[in-house]
């Protein structure tokens, strides 16, 4: 298993992972799968300021995690939002934990102290959305700090969104 920084040329492989979540789940609230060019641009933009990591096993990308701006004001520069996607056929192999551990380490070195995860949350679990992401983040030390009720609609159903937070640095 190898974790490395994403490269723009990884866009098509990462998009294959993400496309499943867009087309088949409410994990992502995007309706349309982005183009490879758009996804490449997202990677390039993220890498200007934040880490964007991929996990490979036997040369095949199994997942990715990245950080992004939390809020666009200088006062928030020590906080960021994090996201993670693991190939849907490769879940429960520890890839998510490894990716987040590596991402946290890089973010600590960058002076980040607070991590925030914006997570789709079902009113009632269904075939499009479970509470697995919330459970995963909670297992890694995140706690729920807010919930928006019925704020998104996908597949003709309303979903909530929760914000989870993890402190990874001292606030001196």
mmCIF file of C-alpha atoms in Angstrom:
data_model
loop_
_atom_site.group_PDB
_atom_site.id
_atom_site.type_symbol
_atom_site.label_atom_id
_atom_site.label_comp_id
_atom_site.label_asym_id
_atom_site.label_seq_id
_atom_site.Cartn_x
_atom_site.Cartn_y
_atom_site.Cartn_z
ATOM 1 C CA UNK A 1 0.000 0.000 0.000
ATOM 2 C CA UNK A 2 1.321 3.424 -0.942
ATOM 3 C CA UNK A 3 -0.012 6.903 -0.190
ATOM 4 C CA UNK A 4 1.231 9.728 -2.369
ATOM 5 C CA UNK A 5 0.284 13.172 -3.503
ATOM 6 C CA UNK A 6 -2.285 13.259 -6.286
ATOM 7 C CA UNK A 7 -1.213 14.465 -9.700
ATOM 8 C CA UNK A 8 -3.460 16.137 -12.279
ATOM 9 C CA UNK A 9 -3.005 13.109 -14.521
ATOM 10 C CA UNK A 10 -4.748 10.994 -11.831
ATOM 11 C CA UNK A 11 -8.018 12.779 -12.631
ATOM 12 C CA UNK A 12 -9.582 10.019 -14.737
ATOM 13 C CA UNK A 13 -8.841 7.292 -12.171
ATOM 14 C CA UNK A 14 -10.096 9.396 -9.268
ATOM 15 C CA UNK A 15 -13.162 10.371 -11.259
ATOM 16 C CA UNK A 16 -14.024 6.691 -11.724
ATOM 17 C CA UNK A 17 -14.208 6.348 -7.943
ATOM 18 C CA UNK A 18 -16.185 9.565 -7.489
ATOM 19 C CA UNK A 19 -18.583 8.907 -10.387
ATOM 20 C CA UNK A 20 -20.044 5.906 -8.575
ATOM 21 C CA UNK A 21 -21.022 8.119 -5.621
ATOM 22 C CA UNK A 22 -22.537 10.802 -7.844
ATOM 23 C CA UNK A 23 -24.559 8.395 -9.983
ATOM 24 C CA UNK A 24 -25.634 5.855 -7.358
ATOM 25 C CA UNK A 25 -25.684 7.497 -3.945
ATOM 26 C CA UNK A 26 -26.577 10.620 -2.040
ATOM 27 C CA UNK A 27 -23.087 10.688 -0.510
ATOM 28 C CA UNK A 28 -22.366 13.450 -3.017
ATOM 29 C CA UNK A 29 -25.082 15.985 -3.697
ATOM 30 C CA UNK A 30 -23.802 16.550 -7.224
ATOM 31 C CA UNK A 31 -26.341 15.424 -9.817
ATOM 32 C CA UNK A 32 -23.993 15.136 -12.790
ATOM 33 C CA UNK A 33 -20.608 13.447 -12.948
ATOM 34 C CA UNK A 34 -17.997 16.115 -13.694
ATOM 35 C CA UNK A 35 -15.892 15.853 -16.822
ATOM 36 C CA UNK A 36 -12.317 14.638 -16.555
ATOM 37 C CA UNK A 37 -11.148 18.177 -17.383
ATOM 38 C CA UNK A 38 -13.253 19.642 -14.561
ATOM 39 C CA UNK A 39 -11.981 17.022 -12.134
ATOM 40 C CA UNK A 40 -8.394 17.687 -13.190
ATOM 41 C CA UNK A 41 -8.979 21.389 -12.519
ATOM 42 C CA UNK A 42 -10.327 20.589 -9.049
ATOM 43 C CA UNK A 43 -7.164 18.625 -8.258
ATOM 44 C CA UNK A 44 -4.904 21.406 -9.554
ATOM 45 C CA UNK A 45 -6.768 24.070 -7.578
ATOM 46 C CA UNK A 46 -6.649 22.048 -4.359
ATOM 47 C CA UNK A 47 -2.924 21.344 -4.695
ATOM 48 C CA UNK A 48 -2.184 25.078 -4.765
ATOM 49 C CA UNK A 49 -2.805 25.247 -1.019
ATOM 50 C CA UNK A 50 -3.780 21.885 0.429
ATOM 51 C CA UNK A 51 -2.783 18.227 0.291
ATOM 52 C CA UNK A 52 -4.616 15.900 -2.079
ATOM 53 C CA UNK A 53 -3.654 12.292 -1.447
ATOM 54 C CA UNK A 54 -4.249 9.009 -3.232
ATOM 55 C CA UNK A 55 -3.886 5.502 -1.878
ATOM 56 C CA UNK A 56 -2.629 2.837 -4.243
ATOM 57 C CA UNK A 57 -2.430 -0.878 -3.732
ATOM 58 C CA UNK A 58 -0.636 -2.948 -6.342
ATOM 59 C CA UNK A 59 -0.501 0.149 -8.546
ATOM 60 C CA UNK A 60 -4.289 0.656 -8.494
ATOM 61 C CA UNK A 61 -5.800 3.744 -6.893
ATOM 62 C CA UNK A 62 -8.242 2.603 -4.213
ATOM 63 C CA UNK A 63 -9.182 5.966 -2.728
ATOM 64 C CA UNK A 64 -8.338 9.590 -2.226
ATOM 65 C CA UNK A 65 -8.640 12.327 0.388
ATOM 66 C CA UNK A 66 -8.091 16.034 0.239
ATOM 67 C CA UNK A 67 -8.497 19.255 2.168
ATOM 68 C CA UNK A 68 -10.052 22.499 1.104
ATOM 69 C CA UNK A 69 -10.946 25.927 2.308
ATOM 70 C CA UNK A 70 -13.342 26.029 5.246
ATOM 71 C CA UNK A 71 -14.320 29.686 4.921
ATOM 72 C CA UNK A 72 -12.839 32.380 2.730
ATOM 73 C CA UNK A 73 -11.550 34.698 5.440
ATOM 74 C CA UNK A 74 -8.017 34.913 6.851
ATOM 75 C CA UNK A 75 -9.272 34.269 10.386
ATOM 76 C CA UNK A 76 -10.130 30.707 9.330
ATOM 77 C CA UNK A 77 -6.681 29.897 7.904
ATOM 78 C CA UNK A 78 -6.007 27.295 10.619
ATOM 79 C CA UNK A 79 -9.152 25.337 9.764
ATOM 80 C CA UNK A 80 -10.058 23.353 6.675
ATOM 81 C CA UNK A 81 -12.681 21.035 5.259
ATOM 82 C CA UNK A 82 -11.720 17.451 4.483
ATOM 83 C CA UNK A 83 -13.211 14.946 2.048
ATOM 84 C CA UNK A 84 -12.566 11.303 1.333
ATOM 85 C CA UNK A 85 -13.715 8.763 -1.241
ATOM 86 C CA UNK A 86 -12.776 5.097 -1.324
ATOM 87 C CA UNK A 87 -13.633 2.833 -4.230
ATOM 88 C CA UNK A 88 -17.041 1.381 -3.384
ATOM 89 C CA UNK A 89 -15.740 -2.157 -3.919
ATOM 90 C CA UNK A 90 -12.782 -1.586 -1.560
ATOM 91 C CA UNK A 91 -14.552 -0.530 1.622
ATOM 92 C CA UNK A 92 -13.689 -1.832 5.081
ATOM 93 C CA UNK A 93 -10.050 -2.540 4.262
ATOM 94 C CA UNK A 94 -8.604 0.292 6.352
ATOM 95 C CA UNK A 95 -7.912 2.538 3.352
ATOM 96 C CA UNK A 96 -9.993 5.407 4.697
ATOM 97 C CA UNK A 97 -8.201 5.441 8.041
ATOM 98 C CA UNK A 98 -4.785 5.343 6.361
ATOM 99 C CA UNK A 99 -5.701 8.194 4.020
ATOM 100 C CA UNK A 100 -7.066 10.395 6.802
ATOM 101 C CA UNK A 101 -4.060 9.699 9.049
ATOM 102 C CA UNK A 102 -1.697 10.774 6.269
ATOM 103 C CA UNK A 103 -3.846 13.808 5.445
ATOM 104 C CA UNK A 104 -3.979 14.882 9.101
ATOM 105 C CA UNK A 105 -0.203 14.620 9.422
ATOM 106 C CA UNK A 106 0.350 16.865 6.420
ATOM 107 C CA UNK A 107 -2.257 19.344 7.609
ATOM 108 C CA UNK A 108 -0.662 19.525 11.076
ATOM 109 C CA UNK A 109 2.678 20.411 9.461
ATOM 110 C CA UNK A 110 0.833 23.108 7.528
ATOM 111 C CA UNK A 111 -0.457 24.663 10.767
ATOM 112 C CA UNK A 112 -4.044 23.437 10.493
ATOM 113 C CA UNK A 113 -5.707 22.892 13.856
ATOM 114 C CA UNK A 114 -9.377 22.205 13.090
ATOM 115 C CA UNK A 115 -10.796 19.772 10.553
ATOM 116 C CA UNK A 116 -14.393 19.908 9.350
ATOM 117 C CA UNK A 117 -16.301 17.295 7.396
ATOM 118 C CA UNK A 118 -19.578 18.128 5.684
ATOM 119 C CA UNK A 119 -21.517 14.871 5.477
ATOM 120 C CA UNK A 120 -24.756 13.902 3.771
ATOM 121 C CA UNK A 121 -27.018 12.467 6.443
ATOM 122 C CA UNK A 122 -30.218 10.510 5.924
ATOM 123 C CA UNK A 123 -33.411 11.289 7.769
ATOM 124 C CA UNK A 124 -33.949 7.530 7.439
ATOM 125 C CA UNK A 125 -31.305 5.272 5.904
ATOM 126 C CA UNK A 126 -32.219 4.144 2.412
ATOM 127 C CA UNK A 127 -30.637 2.532 -0.650
ATOM 128 C CA UNK A 128 -28.880 5.806 -1.526
ATOM 129 C CA UNK A 129 -27.491 6.884 1.836
ATOM 130 C CA UNK A 130 -26.522 5.227 5.115
ATOM 131 C CA UNK A 131 -24.923 6.669 8.225
ATOM 132 C CA UNK A 132 -21.601 4.949 7.429
ATOM 133 C CA UNK A 133 -19.737 8.205 6.799
ATOM 134 C CA UNK A 134 -20.851 9.641 10.124
ATOM 135 C CA UNK A 135 -19.805 6.425 11.903
ATOM 136 C CA UNK A 136 -16.444 6.416 10.117
ATOM 137 C CA UNK A 137 -15.688 10.004 11.112
ATOM 138 C CA UNK A 138 -16.870 9.459 14.698
ATOM 139 C CA UNK A 139 -14.584 6.403 14.923
ATOM 140 C CA UNK A 140 -11.674 8.658 13.907
ATOM 141 C CA UNK A 141 -12.403 11.226 16.613
ATOM 142 C CA UNK A 142 -14.797 13.641 14.902
ATOM 143 C CA UNK A 143 -17.861 14.909 16.724
ATOM 144 C CA UNK A 144 -21.060 16.341 15.302
ATOM 145 C CA UNK A 145 -21.264 20.106 15.703
ATOM 146 C CA UNK A 146 -24.259 20.942 13.543
ATOM 147 C CA UNK A 147 -27.079 19.610 11.426
ATOM 148 C CA UNK A 148 -29.038 21.163 8.587
ATOM 149 C CA UNK A 149 -32.439 19.556 8.126
ATOM 150 C CA UNK A 150 -33.835 18.561 4.739
ATOM 151 C CA UNK A 151 -31.472 20.941 2.969
ATOM 152 C CA UNK A 152 -30.718 18.809 -0.106
ATOM 153 C CA UNK A 153 -32.769 16.738 -2.500
ATOM 154 C CA UNK A 154 -31.467 13.909 -4.622
ATOM 155 C CA UNK A 155 -33.273 10.973 -6.213
ATOM 156 C CA UNK A 156 -36.529 12.687 -5.228
ATOM 157 C CA UNK A 157 -35.745 12.451 -1.504
ATOM 158 C CA UNK A 158 -34.790 15.054 1.063
ATOM 159 C CA UNK A 159 -31.568 14.639 3.008
ATOM 160 C CA UNK A 160 -29.943 16.343 5.946
ATOM 161 C CA UNK A 161 -26.347 17.472 6.169
ATOM 162 C CA UNK A 162 -24.181 17.326 9.261
ATOM 163 C CA UNK A 163 -20.941 19.075 10.077
ATOM 164 C CA UNK A 164 -18.377 17.119 12.071
ATOM 165 C CA UNK A 165 -15.249 18.556 13.651
ATOM 166 C CA UNK A 166 -11.910 17.244 14.848
ATOM 167 C CA UNK A 167 -9.211 19.245 16.603
ATOM 168 C CA UNK A 168 -5.727 18.161 15.543
ATOM 169 C CA UNK A 169 -3.599 20.958 16.972
ATOM 170 C CA UNK A 170 -3.214 23.136 20.028
ATOM 171 C CA UNK A 171 -4.881 26.530 20.086
ATOM 172 C CA UNK A 172 -2.115 28.584 21.687
#
